[in-house]
Coordinates of C-alpha atoms and ligand atoms in Angstrom, one line a residue:
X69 CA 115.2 68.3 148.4
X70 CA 116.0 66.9 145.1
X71 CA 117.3 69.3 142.7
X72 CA 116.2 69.7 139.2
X73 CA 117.5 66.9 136.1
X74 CA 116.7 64.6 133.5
X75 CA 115.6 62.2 136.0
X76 CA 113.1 64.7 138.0
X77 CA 111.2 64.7 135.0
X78 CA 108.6 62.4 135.3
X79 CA 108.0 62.9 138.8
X80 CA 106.8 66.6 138.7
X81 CA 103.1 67.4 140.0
X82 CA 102.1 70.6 138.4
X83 CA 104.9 71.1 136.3
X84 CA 104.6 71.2 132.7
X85 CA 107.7 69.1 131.4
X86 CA 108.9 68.9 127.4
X87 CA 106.2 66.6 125.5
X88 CA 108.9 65.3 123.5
X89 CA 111.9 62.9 123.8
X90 CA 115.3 65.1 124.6
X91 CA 117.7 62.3 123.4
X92 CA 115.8 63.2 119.9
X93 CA 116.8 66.6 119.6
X94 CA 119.2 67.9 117.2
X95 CA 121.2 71.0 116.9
X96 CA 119.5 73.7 114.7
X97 CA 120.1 76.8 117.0
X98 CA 122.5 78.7 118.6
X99 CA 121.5 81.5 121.0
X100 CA 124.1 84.1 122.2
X101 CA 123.7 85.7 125.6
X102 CA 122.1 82.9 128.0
X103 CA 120.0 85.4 130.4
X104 CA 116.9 85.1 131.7
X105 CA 115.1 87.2 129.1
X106 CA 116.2 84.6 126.2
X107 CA 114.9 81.5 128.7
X108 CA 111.5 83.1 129.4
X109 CA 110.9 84.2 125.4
X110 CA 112.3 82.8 122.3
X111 CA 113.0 79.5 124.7
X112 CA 109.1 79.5 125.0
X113 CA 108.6 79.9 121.3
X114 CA 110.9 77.2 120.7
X115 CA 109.8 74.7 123.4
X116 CA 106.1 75.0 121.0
X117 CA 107.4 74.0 118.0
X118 CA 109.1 71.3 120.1
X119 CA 106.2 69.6 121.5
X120 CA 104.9 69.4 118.2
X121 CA 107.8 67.0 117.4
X122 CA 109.6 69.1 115.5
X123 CA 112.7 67.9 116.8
X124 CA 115.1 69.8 114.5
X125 CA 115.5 72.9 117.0
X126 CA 117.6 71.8 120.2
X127 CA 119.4 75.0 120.6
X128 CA 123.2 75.4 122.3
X129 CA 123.3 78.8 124.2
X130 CA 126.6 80.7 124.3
X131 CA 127.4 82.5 128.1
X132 CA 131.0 83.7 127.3
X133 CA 130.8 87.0 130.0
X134 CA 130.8 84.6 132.9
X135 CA 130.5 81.1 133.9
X136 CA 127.4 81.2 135.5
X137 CA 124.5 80.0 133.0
X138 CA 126.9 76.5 132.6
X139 CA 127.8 76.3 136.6
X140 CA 124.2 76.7 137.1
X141 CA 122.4 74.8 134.8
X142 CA 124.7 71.9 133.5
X143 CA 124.7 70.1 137.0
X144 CA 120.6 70.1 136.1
X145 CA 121.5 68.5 132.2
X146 CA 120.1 72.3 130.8
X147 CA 117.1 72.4 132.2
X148 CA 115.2 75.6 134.2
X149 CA 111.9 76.4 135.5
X150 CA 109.9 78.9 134.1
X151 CA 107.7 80.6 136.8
X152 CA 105.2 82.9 135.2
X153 CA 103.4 84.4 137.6
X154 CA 100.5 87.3 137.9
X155 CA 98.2 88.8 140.3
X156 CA 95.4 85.4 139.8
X157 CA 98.9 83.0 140.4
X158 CA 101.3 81.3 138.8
X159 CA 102.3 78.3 136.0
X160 CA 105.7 76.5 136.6
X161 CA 107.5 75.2 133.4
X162 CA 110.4 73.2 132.4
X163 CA 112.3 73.9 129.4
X164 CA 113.9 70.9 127.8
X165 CA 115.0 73.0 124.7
X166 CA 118.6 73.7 125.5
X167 CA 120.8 71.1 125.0
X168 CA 124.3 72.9 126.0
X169 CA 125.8 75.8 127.3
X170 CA 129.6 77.1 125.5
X171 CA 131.3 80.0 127.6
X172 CA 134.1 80.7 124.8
X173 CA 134.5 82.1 121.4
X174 CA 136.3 79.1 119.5
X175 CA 133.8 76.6 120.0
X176 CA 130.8 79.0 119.7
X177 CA 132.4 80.1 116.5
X178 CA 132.4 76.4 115.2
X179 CA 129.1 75.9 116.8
X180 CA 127.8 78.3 114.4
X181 CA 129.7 77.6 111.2
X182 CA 128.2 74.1 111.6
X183 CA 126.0 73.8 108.2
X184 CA 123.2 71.4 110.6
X185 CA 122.6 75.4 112.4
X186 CA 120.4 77.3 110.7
X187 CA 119.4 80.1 113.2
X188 CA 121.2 81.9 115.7
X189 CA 119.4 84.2 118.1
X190 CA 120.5 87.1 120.4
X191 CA 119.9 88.6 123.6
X192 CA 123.1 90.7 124.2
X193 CA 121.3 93.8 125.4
X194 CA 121.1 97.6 124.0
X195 CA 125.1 98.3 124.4
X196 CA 127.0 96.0 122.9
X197 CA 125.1 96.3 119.3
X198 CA 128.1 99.6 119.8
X199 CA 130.8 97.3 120.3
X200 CA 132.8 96.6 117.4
X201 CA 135.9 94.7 118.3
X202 CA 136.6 92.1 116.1
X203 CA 137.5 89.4 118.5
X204 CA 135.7 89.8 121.9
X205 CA 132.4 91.5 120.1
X206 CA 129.1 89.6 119.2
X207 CA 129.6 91.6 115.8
X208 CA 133.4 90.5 115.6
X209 CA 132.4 86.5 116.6
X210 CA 129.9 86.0 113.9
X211 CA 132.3 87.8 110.9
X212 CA 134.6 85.2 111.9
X213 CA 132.2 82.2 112.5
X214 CA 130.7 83.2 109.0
X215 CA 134.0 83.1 107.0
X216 CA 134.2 79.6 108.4
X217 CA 130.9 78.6 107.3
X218 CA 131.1 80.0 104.2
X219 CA 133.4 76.9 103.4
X220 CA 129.9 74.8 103.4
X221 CA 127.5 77.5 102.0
X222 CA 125.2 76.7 104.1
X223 CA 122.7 79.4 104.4
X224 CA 122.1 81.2 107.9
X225 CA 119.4 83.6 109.7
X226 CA 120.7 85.8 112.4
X227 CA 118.1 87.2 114.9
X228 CA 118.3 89.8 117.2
X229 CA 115.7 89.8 119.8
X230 CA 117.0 92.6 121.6
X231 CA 115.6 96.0 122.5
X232 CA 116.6 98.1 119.7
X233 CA 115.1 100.1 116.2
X234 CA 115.7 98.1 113.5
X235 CA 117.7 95.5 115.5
X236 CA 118.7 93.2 112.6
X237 CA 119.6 95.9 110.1
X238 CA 122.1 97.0 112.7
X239 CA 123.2 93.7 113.8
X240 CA 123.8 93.0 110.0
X241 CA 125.8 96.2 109.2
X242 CA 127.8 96.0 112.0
X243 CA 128.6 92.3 111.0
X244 CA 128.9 93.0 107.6
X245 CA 131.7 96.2 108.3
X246 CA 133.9 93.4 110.1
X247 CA 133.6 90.9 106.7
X248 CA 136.7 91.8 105.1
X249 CA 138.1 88.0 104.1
X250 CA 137.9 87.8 100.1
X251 CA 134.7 86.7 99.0
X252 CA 132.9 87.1 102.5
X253 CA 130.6 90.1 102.3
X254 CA 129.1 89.3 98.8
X255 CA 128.6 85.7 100.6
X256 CA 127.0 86.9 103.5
X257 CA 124.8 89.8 101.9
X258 CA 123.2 86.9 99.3
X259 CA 123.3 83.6 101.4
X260 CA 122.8 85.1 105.5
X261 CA 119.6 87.2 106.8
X262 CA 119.9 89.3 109.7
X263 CA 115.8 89.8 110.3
X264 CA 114.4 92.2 112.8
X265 CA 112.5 91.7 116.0
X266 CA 110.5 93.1 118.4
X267 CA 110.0 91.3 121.4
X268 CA 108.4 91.8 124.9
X269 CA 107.9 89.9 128.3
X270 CA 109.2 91.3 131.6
X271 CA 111.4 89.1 133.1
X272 CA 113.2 90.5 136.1
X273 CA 116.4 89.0 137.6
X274 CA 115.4 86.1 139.5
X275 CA 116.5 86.6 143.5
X276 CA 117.3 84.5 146.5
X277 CA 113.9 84.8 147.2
X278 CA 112.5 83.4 143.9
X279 CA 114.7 80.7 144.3
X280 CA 113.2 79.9 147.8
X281 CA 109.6 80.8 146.7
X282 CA 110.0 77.8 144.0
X283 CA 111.1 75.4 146.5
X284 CA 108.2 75.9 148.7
X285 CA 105.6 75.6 145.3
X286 CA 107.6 72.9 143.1
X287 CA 108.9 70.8 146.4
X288 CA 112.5 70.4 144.0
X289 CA 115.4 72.6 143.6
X290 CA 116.5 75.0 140.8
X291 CA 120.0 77.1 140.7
X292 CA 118.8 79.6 137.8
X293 CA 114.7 79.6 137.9
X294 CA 113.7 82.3 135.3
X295 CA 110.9 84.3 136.7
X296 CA 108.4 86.4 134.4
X297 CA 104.7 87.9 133.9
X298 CA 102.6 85.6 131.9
X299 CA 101.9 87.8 129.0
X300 CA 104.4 87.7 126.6
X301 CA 104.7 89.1 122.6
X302 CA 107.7 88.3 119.6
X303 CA 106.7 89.8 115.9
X304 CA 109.4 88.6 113.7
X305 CA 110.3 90.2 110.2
X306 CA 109.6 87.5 107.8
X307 CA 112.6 87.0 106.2
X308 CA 114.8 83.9 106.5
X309 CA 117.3 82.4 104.8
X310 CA 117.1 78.8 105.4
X311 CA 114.0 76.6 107.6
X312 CA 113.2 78.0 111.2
X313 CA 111.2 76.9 113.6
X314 CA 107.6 77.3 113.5
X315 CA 107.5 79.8 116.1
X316 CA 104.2 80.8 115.1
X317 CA 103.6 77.4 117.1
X318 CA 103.9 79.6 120.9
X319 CA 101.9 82.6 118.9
X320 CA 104.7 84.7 117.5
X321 CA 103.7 86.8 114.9
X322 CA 105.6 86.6 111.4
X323 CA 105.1 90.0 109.5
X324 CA 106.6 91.8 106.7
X325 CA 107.7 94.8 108.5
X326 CA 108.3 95.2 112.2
X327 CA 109.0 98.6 112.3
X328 CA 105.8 99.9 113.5
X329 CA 105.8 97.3 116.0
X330 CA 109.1 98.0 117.2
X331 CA 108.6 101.6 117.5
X332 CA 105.3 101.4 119.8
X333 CA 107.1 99.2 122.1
X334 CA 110.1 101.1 122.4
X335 CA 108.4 104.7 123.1
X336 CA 105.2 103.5 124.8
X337 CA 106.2 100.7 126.9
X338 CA 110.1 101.0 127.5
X339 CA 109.7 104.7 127.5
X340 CA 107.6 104.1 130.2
X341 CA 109.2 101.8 132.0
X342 CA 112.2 103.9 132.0
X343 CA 110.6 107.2 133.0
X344 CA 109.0 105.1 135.6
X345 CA 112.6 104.0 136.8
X346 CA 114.3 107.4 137.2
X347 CA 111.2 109.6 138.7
X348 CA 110.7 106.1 140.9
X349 CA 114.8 106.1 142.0
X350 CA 114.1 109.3 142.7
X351 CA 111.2 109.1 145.1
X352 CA 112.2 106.0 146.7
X353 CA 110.9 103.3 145.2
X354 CA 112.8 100.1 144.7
X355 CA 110.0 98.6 142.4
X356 CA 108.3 99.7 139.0
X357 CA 105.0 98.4 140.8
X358 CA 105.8 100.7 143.3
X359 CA 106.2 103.6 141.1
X360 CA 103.3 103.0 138.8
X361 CA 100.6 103.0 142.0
X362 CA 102.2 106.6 142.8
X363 CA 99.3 108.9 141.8
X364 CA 101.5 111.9 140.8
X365 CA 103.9 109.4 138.2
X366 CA 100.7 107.7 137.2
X367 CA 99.1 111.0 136.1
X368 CA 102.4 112.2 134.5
X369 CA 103.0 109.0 132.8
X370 CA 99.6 108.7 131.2
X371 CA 100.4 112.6 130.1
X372 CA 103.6 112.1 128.8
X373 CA 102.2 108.9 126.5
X374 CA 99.0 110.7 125.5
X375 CA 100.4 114.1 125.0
X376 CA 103.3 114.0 123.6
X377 CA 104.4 110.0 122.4
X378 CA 101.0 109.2 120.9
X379 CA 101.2 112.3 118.5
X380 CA 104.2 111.2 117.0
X381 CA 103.7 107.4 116.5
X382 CA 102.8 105.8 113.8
X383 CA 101.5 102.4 115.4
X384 CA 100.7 99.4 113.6
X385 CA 97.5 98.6 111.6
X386 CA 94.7 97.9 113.5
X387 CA 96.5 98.9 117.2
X388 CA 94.4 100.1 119.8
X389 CA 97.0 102.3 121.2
X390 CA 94.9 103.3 124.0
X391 CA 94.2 99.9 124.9
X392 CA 97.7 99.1 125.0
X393 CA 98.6 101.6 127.0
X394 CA 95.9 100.3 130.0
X395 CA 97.7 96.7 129.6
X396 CA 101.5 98.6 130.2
X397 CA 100.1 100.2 133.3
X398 CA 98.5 97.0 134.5
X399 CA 101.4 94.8 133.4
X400 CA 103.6 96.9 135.3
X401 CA 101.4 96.9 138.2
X402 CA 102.0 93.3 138.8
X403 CA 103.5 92.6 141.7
X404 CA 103.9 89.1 141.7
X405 CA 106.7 89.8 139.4
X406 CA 108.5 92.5 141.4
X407 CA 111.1 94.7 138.9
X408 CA 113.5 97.0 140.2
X409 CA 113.6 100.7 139.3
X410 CA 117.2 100.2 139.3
X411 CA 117.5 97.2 136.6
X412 CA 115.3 99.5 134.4
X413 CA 117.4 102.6 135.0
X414 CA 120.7 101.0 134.5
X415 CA 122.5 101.5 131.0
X416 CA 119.8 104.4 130.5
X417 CA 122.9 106.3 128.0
X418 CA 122.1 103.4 125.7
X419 CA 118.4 102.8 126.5
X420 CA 116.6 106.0 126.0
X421 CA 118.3 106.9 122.4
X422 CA 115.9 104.3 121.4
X423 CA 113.2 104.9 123.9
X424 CA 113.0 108.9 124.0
X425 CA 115.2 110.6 121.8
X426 CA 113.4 109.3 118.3
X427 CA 109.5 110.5 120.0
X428 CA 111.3 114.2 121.4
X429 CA 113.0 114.6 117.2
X430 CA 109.7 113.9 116.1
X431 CA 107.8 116.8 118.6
X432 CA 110.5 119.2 118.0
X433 CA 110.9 118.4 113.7
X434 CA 107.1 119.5 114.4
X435 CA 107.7 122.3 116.1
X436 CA 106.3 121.1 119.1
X437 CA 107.8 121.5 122.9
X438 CA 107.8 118.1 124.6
X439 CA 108.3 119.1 128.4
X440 CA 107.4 116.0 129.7
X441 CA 110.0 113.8 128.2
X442 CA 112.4 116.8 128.6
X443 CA 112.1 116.5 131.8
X444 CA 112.5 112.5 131.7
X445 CA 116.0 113.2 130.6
X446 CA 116.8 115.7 133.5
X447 CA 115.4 112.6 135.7
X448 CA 118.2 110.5 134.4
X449 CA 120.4 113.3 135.1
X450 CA 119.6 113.5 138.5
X451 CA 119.8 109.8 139.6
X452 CA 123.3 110.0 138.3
X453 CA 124.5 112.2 141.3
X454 CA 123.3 109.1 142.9
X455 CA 120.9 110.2 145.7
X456 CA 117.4 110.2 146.0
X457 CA 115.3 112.5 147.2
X458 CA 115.0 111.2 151.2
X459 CA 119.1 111.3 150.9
X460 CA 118.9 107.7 150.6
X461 CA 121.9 106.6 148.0
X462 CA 120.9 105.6 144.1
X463 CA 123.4 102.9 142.7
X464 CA 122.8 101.6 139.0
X465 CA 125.3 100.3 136.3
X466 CA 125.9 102.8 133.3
X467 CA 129.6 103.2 132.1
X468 CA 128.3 104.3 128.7
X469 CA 127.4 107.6 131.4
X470 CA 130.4 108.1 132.4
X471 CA 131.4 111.1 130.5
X472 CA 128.1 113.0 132.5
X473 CA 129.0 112.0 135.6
X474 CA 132.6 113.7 134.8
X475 CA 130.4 117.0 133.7
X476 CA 128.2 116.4 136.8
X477 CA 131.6 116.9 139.2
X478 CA 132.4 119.8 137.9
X479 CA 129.3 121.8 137.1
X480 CA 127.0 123.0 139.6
X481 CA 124.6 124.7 137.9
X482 CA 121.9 123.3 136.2
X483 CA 121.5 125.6 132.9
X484 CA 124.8 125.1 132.4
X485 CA 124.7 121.1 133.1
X486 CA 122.3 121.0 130.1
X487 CA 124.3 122.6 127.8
X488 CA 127.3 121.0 128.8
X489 CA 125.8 117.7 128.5
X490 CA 124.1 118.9 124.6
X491 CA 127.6 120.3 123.9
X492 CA 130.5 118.0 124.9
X493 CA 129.4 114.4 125.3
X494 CA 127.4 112.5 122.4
X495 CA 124.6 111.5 124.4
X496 CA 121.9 113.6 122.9
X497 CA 120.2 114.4 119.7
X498 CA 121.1 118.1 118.3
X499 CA 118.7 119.7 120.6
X500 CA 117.1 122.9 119.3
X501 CA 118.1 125.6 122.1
X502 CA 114.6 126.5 123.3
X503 CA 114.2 122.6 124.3
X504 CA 117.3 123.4 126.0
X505 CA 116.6 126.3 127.4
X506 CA 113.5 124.5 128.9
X507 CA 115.3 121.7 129.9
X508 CA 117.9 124.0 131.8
X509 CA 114.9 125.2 133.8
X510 CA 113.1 122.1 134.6
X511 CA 116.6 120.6 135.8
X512 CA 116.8 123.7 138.0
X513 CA 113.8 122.7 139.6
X514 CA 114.1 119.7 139.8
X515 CA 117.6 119.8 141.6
X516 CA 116.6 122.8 143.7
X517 CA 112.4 121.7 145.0
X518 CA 112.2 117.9 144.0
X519 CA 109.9 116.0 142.0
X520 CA 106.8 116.9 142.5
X521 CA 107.5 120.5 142.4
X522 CA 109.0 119.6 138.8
X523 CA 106.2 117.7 138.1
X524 CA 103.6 120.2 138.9
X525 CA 103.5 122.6 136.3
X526 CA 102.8 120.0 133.7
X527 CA 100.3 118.3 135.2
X528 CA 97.0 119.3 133.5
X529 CA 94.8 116.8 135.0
Ligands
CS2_49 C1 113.0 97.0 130.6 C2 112.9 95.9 129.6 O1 115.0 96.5 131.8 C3 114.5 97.3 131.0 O2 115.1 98.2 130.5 O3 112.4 98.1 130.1 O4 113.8 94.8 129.8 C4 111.5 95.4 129.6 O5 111.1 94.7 130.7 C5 111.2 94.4 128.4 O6 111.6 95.1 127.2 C6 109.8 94.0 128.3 O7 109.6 93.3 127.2

């Protein structure tokens, strides 16, 4: 079976293929942190304004953790399949966009202080926007590629497109802290933009199986086929520096503020996903899909969001929150793109201080208990002993947990686990002590008679 190039092109049935000449493209982009996510969403965006013929946009994607974007995808001259597929079937395309992959910091840093750039993108996921080391960081990488471009004053926009509040304002101050060469920061603050995001489509890892699946369809070969759900949203803050692409091209929304956007997101549909993800570890379930047909997590899911995240968010103008909510619990219901409970859970210590903490400081500044997402936490907590409830073994990455699973070795009781964890790591909010008090006595019963007996009491419905 042939595998994927420059040459396949014109020969796939089926397949949509770039509209446009590749030898055309020019450089205009840089993207940092080559996963799947970035080749199934801004890549999408991008490949629009491509077939248009606006040819100023190739992008070159930085990998610098591993080597396997480049051992993957340079043997196929850049190119990837997306595979978007939903319960009704499935649309195959290839993206022609990239046009090469760097897996170290010099020539990324050059890459970006070349003047013919003029966006760079990110997808370097919830925990390293906490990393501040000057050389190895994303932060630390752009100070220094910026005091090289400075040289040219060419202008720059930096986007995050990661999960996060107010992604670009922290991107930007955590660039702007490592700025310290004379001249720099006053440069940077007038001549580079660091605009917010908030962007959504669920693209799981791609497996074996995926792999396989496209063989059989496509009749061709793919080492690193991006596999996603067919629905997919980016709302962009509006405020560049120098040209982008039209993005508005694929149907990406350009607004003033993204906050409001970012917040619903982030508490309704990541907060969902990730409650989803720890009461599902819990029960069994390897999938999300899984999870969200389980009556009892349906029924407590659709209670947590009305009850206690819909009072507390202001949503964007003109949102039909209730509307959205049906299209998380059918999007996640999609089976065709199968997610694992145990991607979703993992780096929960830097996931749910965006997706949980900001809706339970809002119910408690109000004076309002918020058992349900109380007892979200205590989920997390209990998948981090690692064993679900049919003694079957939980395994997901979180070092940023680390110091709680220190505190769950040597504390056995569960009051005192909940303190311990308020008291001595920097995990949580300041919790008020009823909410801990509650939260001591949901983890009890949750440790001691299981989910659904935790559950129970707080199911109205
Ligand atoms: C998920 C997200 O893995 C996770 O934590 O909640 O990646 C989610 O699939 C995306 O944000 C959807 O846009």
């Amino acid at each position: 079976m042939p595998r994927l190039n420059s040459s396949l092109l014109t020969q796939l049935d089926h397949v949509r293929v770039p509209a446009y000449s590749r030898d055309r493209l020019q450089t205009g982009m840089v993207h940092i942190g080559l996963g799947a996510f970035h080749r199934a969403h801004q890549a999408m965006y991008t490949e629009r304004v491509l077939d248009r013929g606006d040819l100023r946009w190739g992008t070159v994607g930085a990998s610098l953790r591993t080597t396997n974007a480049r051992d993957a995808l340079a043997p196929q001259d850049c190119l990837y399949t997306v595979c978007a597929r939903d319960q009704d079937g499935f649309e195959l395309e290839v993206h022609g966009g990239l046009v090469d992959i760097l897996t170290d910091a010099d020539a990324l840093m050059a890459a970006i202080a070349d003047p013919q750039v003029r966006v760079v993108t990110l997808t370097i996921t919830e925990k390293r926007y906490q990393d501040a080391d000057r050389t190895g960081s994303a932060a630390g990488i752009l100070a220094s590629a910026l005091a090289r471009r400075m040289a040219s004053r060419a202008p720059l926009s930096i986007l995050s497109c990661d999960n996060l509040t107010g992604n670009g304002r922290v991107l930007g101050e955590s660039v702007l802290a490592l700025c310290d060469a004379p001249g720099l920061a006053s440069w940077v603050r007038d001549q580079v933009a660091f605009p917010s995001s908030m962007v959504d489509r669920i693209t799981p890892r791609a497996t074996a199986a995926d792999r396989k699946w496209l063989n059989a369809v496509a009749g061709y070969t793919d080492a690193s086929p991006v596999v996603c759900e067919t629905y997919s949203q980016w709302v962009i803050e509006d405020d560049f520096r120098a040209a982008r692409p039209e993005w508005e091209a694929g149907g990406a929304l350009l607004v003033k503020d993204v906050a409001p956007y970012e917040r619903a997101k982030l508490r309704l549909l990541n907060a969902s996903h990730s409650l989803l993800a720890y009461f599902g570890l819990l029960k069994g379930y390897e999938t999300i899909h899984e999870a969200v047909n389980d009556a009892e997590l349906r029924a407590f899911l659709l209670q947590t969001l009305d009850g206690e995240v819909k009072p507390h968010l202001k949503a964007p103008a003109g949102m039909d929150v209730n509307a959205y909510i049906a299209s998380i619990l059918r999007r996640f219901g999609n089976h065709a793109v199968p997610y694992r409970t145990a991607q979703v859970a993992s780096d929960g210590s830097h996931k749910l201080p965006q997706r949980i903490h900001p809706t339970l400081k809002a119910a408690w500044a109000a004076g309002e208990p918020a058992p349900c997402l109380e007892l979200a936490l205590c989920a997390w907590l209990q998948t981090l002993k690692g064993k679900a409830e049919d003694g079957t073994s939980i395994a997901y990455d979180d070092p940023g947990a680390e110091p709680v699973r220190e505190l769950l070795r040597t504390h056995d009781d569960p009051e005192g686990l909940i303190q311990a964890v308020a008291r001595e790591t920097a995990l949580w909010p300041a919790f008020p002590q009823d909410a801990l008090l509650r939260m001591g006595r949901a983890f009890a019963r949750l440790t001691q008679n299981g989910v659904s007996a935790a559950l129970a009491p707080l199911l109205t419905r």
